[in-house]
PDB file of C-alpha atoms in Angstrom:
ATOM      1  CA  LEU A 541     -18.876  10.806 -12.932  1.00 96.00           C
ATOM      2  CA  GLN A 542     -16.271  13.289 -13.815  1.00 97.00           C
ATOM      3  CA  LEU A 543     -15.768  17.216 -12.430  1.00 98.00           C
ATOM      4  CA  GLN A 544     -13.827  19.580 -14.593  1.00 98.00           C
ATOM      5  CA  GLU A 545     -12.720  23.344 -13.193  1.00 98.00           C
ATOM      6  CA  SER A 546     -12.543  26.067 -15.327  1.00 98.00           C
ATOM      7  CA  GLY A 547     -11.816  29.557 -14.684  1.00 96.00           C
ATOM      8  CA  PRO A 548      -9.114  32.548 -14.566  1.00 96.00           C
ATOM      9  CA  GLY A 549      -5.759  31.526 -13.524  1.00 96.00           C
ATOM     10  CA  LEU A 550      -4.581  34.598 -12.299  1.00 98.00           C
ATOM     11  CA  VAL A 551      -6.880  37.357 -10.148  1.00 98.00           C
ATOM     12  CA  LYS A 552      -5.428  40.559  -8.928  1.00 98.00           C
ATOM     13  CA  PRO A 553      -5.236  41.397  -4.897  1.00 97.00           C
ATOM     14  CA  SER A 554      -8.678  42.730  -3.947  1.00 97.00           C
ATOM     15  CA  GLU A 555     -10.685  41.124  -6.778  1.00 98.00           C
ATOM     16  CA  THR A 556     -12.907  38.283  -6.855  1.00 98.00           C
ATOM     17  CA  LEU A 557     -11.962  35.058  -7.608  1.00 98.00           C
ATOM     18  CA  SER A 558     -14.692  33.129  -9.437  1.00 98.00           C
ATOM     19  CA  LEU A 559     -14.365  29.492 -10.615  1.00 98.00           C
ATOM     20  CA  THR A 560     -16.734  26.787 -11.934  1.00 98.00           C
ATOM     21  CA  CYS A 561     -17.122  23.348 -11.653  1.00 98.00           C
ATOM     22  CA  THR A 562     -18.979  21.352 -14.894  1.00 98.00           C
ATOM     23  CA  VAL A 563     -20.225  17.851 -13.430  1.00 97.00           C
ATOM     24  CA  SER A 564     -20.733  15.073 -16.390  1.00 96.00           C
ATOM     25  CA  GLY A 565     -21.796  11.418 -16.023  1.00 95.00           C
ATOM     26  CA  GLY A 566     -24.413  12.311 -13.291  1.00 94.00           C
ATOM     27  CA  SER A 567     -26.636  15.091 -12.276  1.00 93.00           C
ATOM     28  CA  ILE A 568     -26.194  17.738  -9.908  1.00 94.00           C
ATOM     29  CA  SER A 569     -29.728  17.915  -9.008  1.00 92.00           C
ATOM     30  CA  THR A 570     -29.395  14.973  -6.347  1.00 90.00           C
ATOM     31  CA  SER A 571     -30.034  14.858  -2.700  1.00 88.00           C
ATOM     32  CA  SER A 572     -27.611  12.199  -2.057  1.00 91.00           C
ATOM     33  CA  TYR A 573     -24.800  14.216  -2.355  1.00 94.00           C
ATOM     34  CA  ASN A 574     -23.213  17.892  -1.966  1.00 95.00           C
ATOM     35  CA  TRP A 575     -21.066  19.912  -4.164  1.00 97.00           C
ATOM     36  CA  VAL A 576     -17.882  20.845  -2.630  1.00 97.00           C
ATOM     37  CA  TRP A 577     -14.708  23.211  -3.182  1.00 98.00           C
ATOM     38  CA  ILE A 578     -11.429  22.483  -1.061  1.00 98.00           C
ATOM     39  CA  ARG A 579      -7.874  24.314  -1.829  1.00 98.00           C
ATOM     40  CA  GLN A 580      -4.362  23.319  -1.525  1.00 98.00           C
ATOM     41  CA  PRO A 581      -1.850  26.308  -1.511  1.00 98.00           C
ATOM     42  CA  PRO A 582       1.417  25.546  -2.980  1.00 97.00           C
ATOM     43  CA  GLY A 583       3.439  22.879  -1.093  1.00 96.00           C
ATOM     44  CA  LYS A 584       0.689  22.624   1.496  1.00 97.00           C
ATOM     45  CA  GLY A 585      -1.771  20.446   2.660  1.00 97.00           C
ATOM     46  CA  LEU A 586      -5.753  20.289   2.034  1.00 98.00           C
ATOM     47  CA  GLU A 587      -8.134  23.032   3.327  1.00 98.00           C
ATOM     48  CA  TRP A 588     -11.811  22.570   3.194  1.00 98.00           C
ATOM     49  CA  ILE A 589     -13.779  26.081   1.632  1.00 98.00           C
ATOM     50  CA  GLY A 590     -17.352  24.841   1.567  1.00 96.00           C
ATOM     51  CA  SER A 591     -20.133  22.330   0.770  1.00 96.00           C
ATOM     52  CA  MET A 592     -23.539  23.015  -0.717  1.00 95.00           C
ATOM     53  CA  PHE A 593     -26.202  20.614  -1.594  1.00 91.00           C
ATOM     54  CA  TYR A 594     -28.602  21.187  -4.210  1.00 87.00           C
ATOM     55  CA  SER A 595     -31.466  22.130  -1.872  1.00 87.00           C
ATOM     56  CA  GLY A 596     -29.308  24.809  -1.028  1.00 88.00           C
ATOM     57  CA  THR A 597     -28.276  23.912   2.365  1.00 92.00           C
ATOM     58  CA  THR A 598     -24.518  25.295   2.603  1.00 94.00           C
ATOM     59  CA  ASN A 599     -21.596  25.155   5.239  1.00 95.00           C
ATOM     60  CA  PHE A 600     -18.411  26.921   4.753  1.00 95.00           C
ATOM     61  CA  SER A 601     -15.026  27.407   6.378  1.00 96.00           C
ATOM     62  CA  PRO A 602     -15.292  30.013   9.352  1.00 95.00           C
ATOM     63  CA  SER A 603     -12.105  31.290   8.028  1.00 94.00           C
ATOM     64  CA  LEU A 604     -13.394  32.299   4.662  1.00 92.00           C
ATOM     65  CA  ARG A 605     -17.225  33.134   5.900  1.00 78.00           C
ATOM     66  CA  GLY A 606     -18.455  36.540   4.537  1.00 88.00           C
ATOM     67  CA  ARG A 607     -16.019  36.122   1.512  1.00 96.00           C
ATOM     68  CA  VAL A 608     -17.401  33.035   0.043  1.00 97.00           C
ATOM     69  CA  THR A 609     -20.132  31.832  -2.324  1.00 96.00           C
ATOM     70  CA  ILE A 610     -21.169  28.727  -3.928  1.00 96.00           C
ATOM     71  CA  SER A 611     -24.072  28.141  -6.194  1.00 95.00           C
ATOM     72  CA  VAL A 612     -25.222  25.650  -8.227  1.00 94.00           C
ATOM     73  CA  ASP A 613     -26.648  25.913 -11.616  1.00 93.00           C
ATOM     74  CA  THR A 614     -28.857  22.848 -12.868  1.00 92.00           C
ATOM     75  CA  SER A 615     -29.444  24.121 -16.450  1.00 94.00           C
ATOM     76  CA  ASN A 616     -25.632  23.729 -16.991  1.00 95.00           C
ATOM     77  CA  ASN A 617     -25.031  20.924 -14.340  1.00 96.00           C
ATOM     78  CA  SER A 618     -22.176  22.843 -12.629  1.00 97.00           C
ATOM     79  CA  PHE A 619     -21.645  24.705  -9.438  1.00 97.00           C
ATOM     80  CA  SER A 620     -19.488  27.513  -8.772  1.00 98.00           C
ATOM     81  CA  LEU A 621     -17.047  29.278  -6.191  1.00 98.00           C
ATOM     82  CA  THR A 622     -16.815  33.008  -5.712  1.00 98.00           C
ATOM     83  CA  LEU A 623     -14.211  34.344  -3.341  1.00 98.00           C
ATOM     84  CA  ASN A 624     -13.943  38.105  -2.657  1.00 97.00           C
ATOM     85  CA  SER A 625     -11.530  40.444  -1.667  1.00 97.00           C
ATOM     86  CA  VAL A 626      -8.473  38.178  -2.296  1.00 97.00           C
ATOM     87  CA  THR A 627      -4.863  37.976  -1.353  1.00 97.00           C
ATOM     88  CA  ALA A 628      -1.787  36.338  -1.873  1.00 98.00           C
ATOM     89  CA  ALA A 629      -2.806  33.772   0.352  1.00 97.00           C
ATOM     90  CA  ASP A 630      -5.955  32.751  -1.644  1.00 98.00           C
ATOM     91  CA  THR A 631      -3.285  31.609  -3.854  1.00 98.00           C
ATOM     92  CA  ALA A 632      -3.772  27.776  -4.519  1.00 98.00           C
ATOM     93  CA  VAL A 633      -4.880  24.630  -6.492  1.00 98.00           C
ATOM     94  CA  TYR A 634      -8.745  24.802  -6.021  1.00 98.00           C
ATOM     95  CA  TYR A 635     -10.369  21.498  -6.345  1.00 98.00           C
ATOM     96  CA  CYS A 636     -14.083  20.828  -6.988  1.00 98.00           C
ATOM     97  CA  ALA A 637     -15.385  17.294  -5.657  1.00 98.00           C
ATOM     98  CA  ARG A 638     -18.796  15.809  -4.747  1.00 97.00           C
ATOM     99  CA  GLY A 639     -19.300  14.794  -1.018  1.00 95.00           C
ATOM    100  CA  GLY A 640     -21.529  12.284   0.513  1.00 92.00           C
ATOM    101  CA  TYR A 641     -24.975  12.527   2.150  1.00 87.00           C
ATOM    102  CA  ASN A 642     -23.521  13.101   5.258  1.00 89.00           C
ATOM    103  CA  TRP A 643     -21.336  16.038   3.466  1.00 91.00           C
ATOM    104  CA  SER A 644     -18.349  13.351   3.253  1.00 91.00           C
ATOM    105  CA  PRO A 645     -16.620  11.260   2.178  1.00 96.00           C
ATOM    106  CA  PHE A 646     -15.230  13.417  -1.072  1.00 97.00           C
ATOM    107  CA  ASP A 647     -15.462  10.216  -3.224  1.00 97.00           C
ATOM    108  CA  THR A 648     -14.946  12.134  -6.666  1.00 98.00           C
ATOM    109  CA  TRP A 649     -12.761  15.113  -7.141  1.00 98.00           C
ATOM    110  CA  GLY A 650     -11.906  17.382 -10.479  1.00 98.00           C
ATOM    111  CA  GLN A 651      -8.339  17.584 -11.768  1.00 98.00           C
ATOM    112  CA  GLY A 652      -7.523  21.013  -9.834  1.00 98.00           C
ATOM    113  CA  THR A 653      -6.773  24.153 -11.283  1.00 98.00           C
ATOM    114  CA  LEU A 654      -4.099  26.628  -9.666  1.00 98.00           C
ATOM    115  CA  VAL A 655      -5.392  30.142  -9.113  1.00 98.00           C
ATOM    116  CA  THR A 656      -2.716  33.070  -8.559  1.00 98.00           C
ATOM    117  CA  VAL A 657      -3.180  36.203  -6.600  1.00 98.00           C
ATOM    118  CA  SER A 658      -0.983  38.667  -8.070  1.00 97.00           C
ATOM    119  CA  SER A 659      -0.738  42.130  -9.611  1.00 96.00           C
TER     120      SER A 659
ATOM    121  CA  ASP B1251     -12.048  23.554  15.256  1.00 96.00           C
ATOM    122  CA  ILE B1252     -11.421  19.894  15.424  1.00 97.00           C
ATOM    123  CA  GLN B1253      -7.482  19.715  14.800  1.00 98.00           C
ATOM    124  CA  MET B1254      -6.281  16.430  13.189  1.00 98.00           C
ATOM    125  CA  THR B1255      -2.479  15.659  13.696  1.00 98.00           C
ATOM    126  CA  GLN B1256      -1.160  12.868  11.448  1.00 98.00           C
ATOM    127  CA  SER B1257       2.168  11.046  12.195  1.00 98.00           C
ATOM    128  CA  PRO B1258       5.082  10.579  10.855  1.00 97.00           C
ATOM    129  CA  SER B1259       5.050  13.854   8.675  1.00 98.00           C
ATOM    130  CA  SER B1260       7.090  11.338   6.046  1.00 97.00           C
ATOM    131  CA  LEU B1261       8.603   8.101   5.973  1.00 97.00           C
ATOM    132  CA  SER B1262      10.682   5.795   3.625  1.00 97.00           C
ATOM    133  CA  ALA B1263       9.836   2.324   3.175  1.00 97.00           C
ATOM    134  CA  SER B1264      10.956  -0.697   0.898  1.00 97.00           C
ATOM    135  CA  LEU B1265       8.889  -2.332  -1.290  1.00 97.00           C
ATOM    136  CA  GLY B1266       6.799  -4.945   0.107  1.00 97.00           C
ATOM    137  CA  ASP B1267       7.203  -3.438   3.382  1.00 97.00           C
ATOM    138  CA  SER B1268       4.120  -2.827   5.695  1.00 98.00           C
ATOM    139  CA  VAL B1269       3.547   0.815   6.317  1.00 98.00           C
ATOM    140  CA  THR B1270       1.310   1.912   9.213  1.00 98.00           C
ATOM    141  CA  LEU B1271       0.304   5.723   9.580  1.00 98.00           C
ATOM    142  CA  THR B1272      -1.735   7.767  12.415  1.00 98.00           C
ATOM    143  CA  CYS B1273      -4.253  10.412  12.971  1.00 98.00           C
ATOM    144  CA  GLN B1274      -4.645  11.982  16.193  1.00 98.00           C
ATOM    145  CA  ALA B1275      -8.053  13.988  16.479  1.00 98.00           C
ATOM    146  CA  SER B1276      -8.010  16.559  18.906  1.00 98.00           C
ATOM    147  CA  GLN B1277     -11.616  15.310  20.161  1.00 98.00           C
ATOM    148  CA  ASP B1278     -13.682  12.522  19.555  1.00 98.00           C
ATOM    149  CA  ILE B1279     -15.103  12.121  16.039  1.00 98.00           C
ATOM    150  CA  ASN B1280     -16.632   8.797  16.494  1.00 97.00           C
ATOM    151  CA  PHE B1281     -15.588   7.019  13.150  1.00 97.00           C
ATOM    152  CA  TYR B1282     -16.241  10.020  10.727  1.00 97.00           C
ATOM    153  CA  LEU B1283     -12.963   9.704   9.234  1.00 98.00           C
ATOM    154  CA  ASN B1284     -11.611   9.032   5.837  1.00 98.00           C
ATOM    155  CA  TRP B1285      -8.234   8.618   4.335  1.00 98.00           C
ATOM    156  CA  TYR B1286      -6.846   9.998   0.734  1.00 98.00           C
ATOM    157  CA  GLN B1287      -4.056   9.303  -1.430  1.00 98.00           C
ATOM    158  CA  GLN B1288      -2.479  12.063  -3.682  1.00 98.00           C
ATOM    159  CA  LYS B1289       0.217  11.767  -5.933  1.00 97.00           C
ATOM    160  CA  PRO B1290       2.232  14.585  -6.909  1.00 94.00           C
ATOM    161  CA  GLY B1291       0.580  16.945  -9.280  1.00 94.00           C
ATOM    162  CA  LYS B1292      -2.966  14.894  -8.639  1.00 97.00           C
ATOM    163  CA  ALA B1293      -6.113  15.277  -7.152  1.00 98.00           C
ATOM    164  CA  PRO B1294      -6.636  13.166  -3.983  1.00 98.00           C
ATOM    165  CA  LYS B1295      -8.201  10.020  -4.306  1.00 98.00           C
ATOM    166  CA  LEU B1296     -10.689   8.838  -1.838  1.00 98.00           C
ATOM    167  CA  LEU B1297      -8.998   5.157  -0.170  1.00 98.00           C
ATOM    168  CA  ILE B1298     -10.947   4.688   3.219  1.00 98.00           C
ATOM    169  CA  TYR B1299     -14.155   6.175   4.552  1.00 97.00           C
ATOM    170  CA  ASP B1300     -15.677   5.908   8.008  1.00 97.00           C
ATOM    171  CA  ALA B1301     -12.358   4.780   9.358  1.00 98.00           C
ATOM    172  CA  SER B1302     -12.513   1.136   8.302  1.00 98.00           C
ATOM    173  CA  TYR B1303     -14.474   0.792   4.663  1.00 98.00           C
ATOM    174  CA  LEU B1304     -12.515   0.182   1.499  1.00 98.00           C
ATOM    175  CA  GLU B1305     -13.711   2.584  -1.435  1.00 97.00           C
ATOM    176  CA  PRO B1306     -14.566   0.319  -4.212  1.00 97.00           C
ATOM    177  CA  GLY B1307     -11.970  -0.323  -6.477  1.00 97.00           C
ATOM    178  CA  VAL B1308      -9.405   0.319  -3.978  1.00 98.00           C
ATOM    179  CA  PRO B1309      -6.630  -2.480  -3.413  1.00 97.00           C
ATOM    180  CA  SER B1310      -6.955  -4.501  -0.263  1.00 98.00           C
ATOM    181  CA  ARG B1311      -3.849  -3.691   0.614  1.00 98.00           C
ATOM    182  CA  PHE B1312      -5.036  -0.732   2.068  1.00 98.00           C
ATOM    183  CA  SER B1313      -6.861  -0.792   5.272  1.00 98.00           C
ATOM    184  CA  GLY B1314      -7.920   1.791   8.260  1.00 98.00           C
ATOM    185  CA  SER B1315      -9.015   1.289  11.903  1.00 98.00           C
ATOM    186  CA  GLY B1316      -9.692   3.013  14.910  1.00 98.00           C
ATOM    187  CA  ALA B1317     -12.453   4.891  16.715  1.00 98.00           C
ATOM    188  CA  GLY B1318     -12.850   8.172  18.868  1.00 98.00           C
ATOM    189  CA  THR B1319      -9.510  10.147  18.605  1.00 98.00           C
ATOM    190  CA  HIS B1320      -6.913   7.674  17.432  1.00 98.00           C
ATOM    191  CA  PHE B1321      -6.877   6.135  13.744  1.00 98.00           C
ATOM    192  CA  THR B1322      -4.473   4.021  11.803  1.00 98.00           C
ATOM    193  CA  PHE B1323      -3.844   3.396   8.002  1.00 98.00           C
ATOM    194  CA  THR B1324      -1.983   0.463   6.599  1.00 98.00           C
ATOM    195  CA  ILE B1325      -0.457  -0.618   3.458  1.00 98.00           C
ATOM    196  CA  ASN B1326       0.241  -4.175   3.445  1.00 96.00           C
ATOM    197  CA  SER B1327       3.308  -4.744   0.954  1.00 95.00           C
ATOM    198  CA  LEU B1328       4.223  -1.426  -0.533  1.00 97.00           C
ATOM    199  CA  GLN B1329       4.103  -0.968  -4.173  1.00 97.00           C
ATOM    200  CA  PRO B1330       5.633   1.437  -6.121  1.00 96.00           C
ATOM    201  CA  GLU B1331       2.203   3.134  -7.117  1.00 97.00           C
ATOM    202  CA  ASP B1332       1.866   3.952  -3.462  1.00 97.00           C
ATOM    203  CA  ILE B1333       4.029   6.877  -3.282  1.00 97.00           C
ATOM    204  CA  GLY B1334       2.446   9.717  -2.448  1.00 98.00           C
ATOM    205  CA  THR B1335       0.918  11.666   0.328  1.00 98.00           C
ATOM    206  CA  TYR B1336      -1.704  10.371   2.555  1.00 98.00           C
ATOM    207  CA  TYR B1337      -4.205  12.593   4.302  1.00 98.00           C
ATOM    208  CA  CYS B1338      -6.999  12.057   6.727  1.00 98.00           C
ATOM    209  CA  GLN B1339     -10.307  14.095   6.957  1.00 98.00           C
ATOM    210  CA  GLN B1340     -12.766  14.412   9.858  1.00 98.00           C
ATOM    211  CA  TYR B1341     -16.276  14.797   9.212  1.00 97.00           C
ATOM    212  CA  ASP B1342     -17.955  14.959  12.572  1.00 96.00           C
ATOM    213  CA  ASN B1343     -17.911  18.423  12.870  1.00 96.00           C
ATOM    214  CA  PHE B1344     -17.785  21.708  10.933  1.00 96.00           C
ATOM    215  CA  PRO B1345     -15.397  22.798   9.836  1.00 96.00           C
ATOM    216  CA  LEU B1346     -14.327  19.679   7.882  1.00 97.00           C
ATOM    217  CA  THR B1347     -10.717  19.607   8.602  1.00 98.00           C
ATOM    218  CA  PHE B1348      -7.737  17.636   7.184  1.00 98.00           C
ATOM    219  CA  GLY B1349      -4.772  16.482   8.861  1.00 98.00           C
ATOM    220  CA  GLY B1350      -1.195  17.588   7.762  1.00 98.00           C
ATOM    221  CA  GLY B1351      -0.595  14.626   5.556  1.00 98.00           C
ATOM    222  CA  THR B1352       2.281  11.516   5.500  1.00 98.00           C
ATOM    223  CA  THR B1353       4.504  11.605   2.749  1.00 98.00           C
ATOM    224  CA  VAL B1354       5.482   8.258   1.600  1.00 98.00           C
ATOM    225  CA  ASP B1355       8.484   7.485  -0.536  1.00 96.00           C
ATOM    226  CA  LEU B1356      11.031   4.679  -1.247  1.00 94.00           C
ATOM    227  CA  LYS B1357      13.963   3.696   0.882  1.00 92.00           C
TER     228      LYS B1357
END
């Protein structure tokens, strides 16, 4: 299984960050795993953003709830992250990952993509 | 939120040393604790899940133990490729949270 993030590397403040994670080597349409976004600000630790099962069950970090959406696209075997009203504090490397049936562990990760919020 | 506190924040050790890291949860998380290794510029890699189970393909010099609020992660006989930052992560309760990490380097 491989995961690959894609999307703009630069987003302006107050605009929307959109990233896609393409899954290869396995189907996204499984109830055994969920699909996860995690971020890491430069030089800092890891922050869980949210997770989604193919069935539609989701869970998000309270610190981001209201700004974040995760969706699954079975036709492209991918899932996406949308984060609204971004600020400089949202600058980070964004990782997509696969989570286990009990939401964890995160056993497969994408390589990560740096998103900078700046005008 | 459940706070995960890792100690030490960094350590230096020699090749062949046994290294032990700790992770303390702010409340009982049973055994719902995972350990990840992150090398500079790379994505984290799962090493240990459910506190003590070795992920397939991970060398047996890595081990984990603990339950409740106190967990340990050990590297037996430190190798050059073990240099990096190690994170614990709980999944007993939402939001899922990580510890701040322990950076291991060579003395």
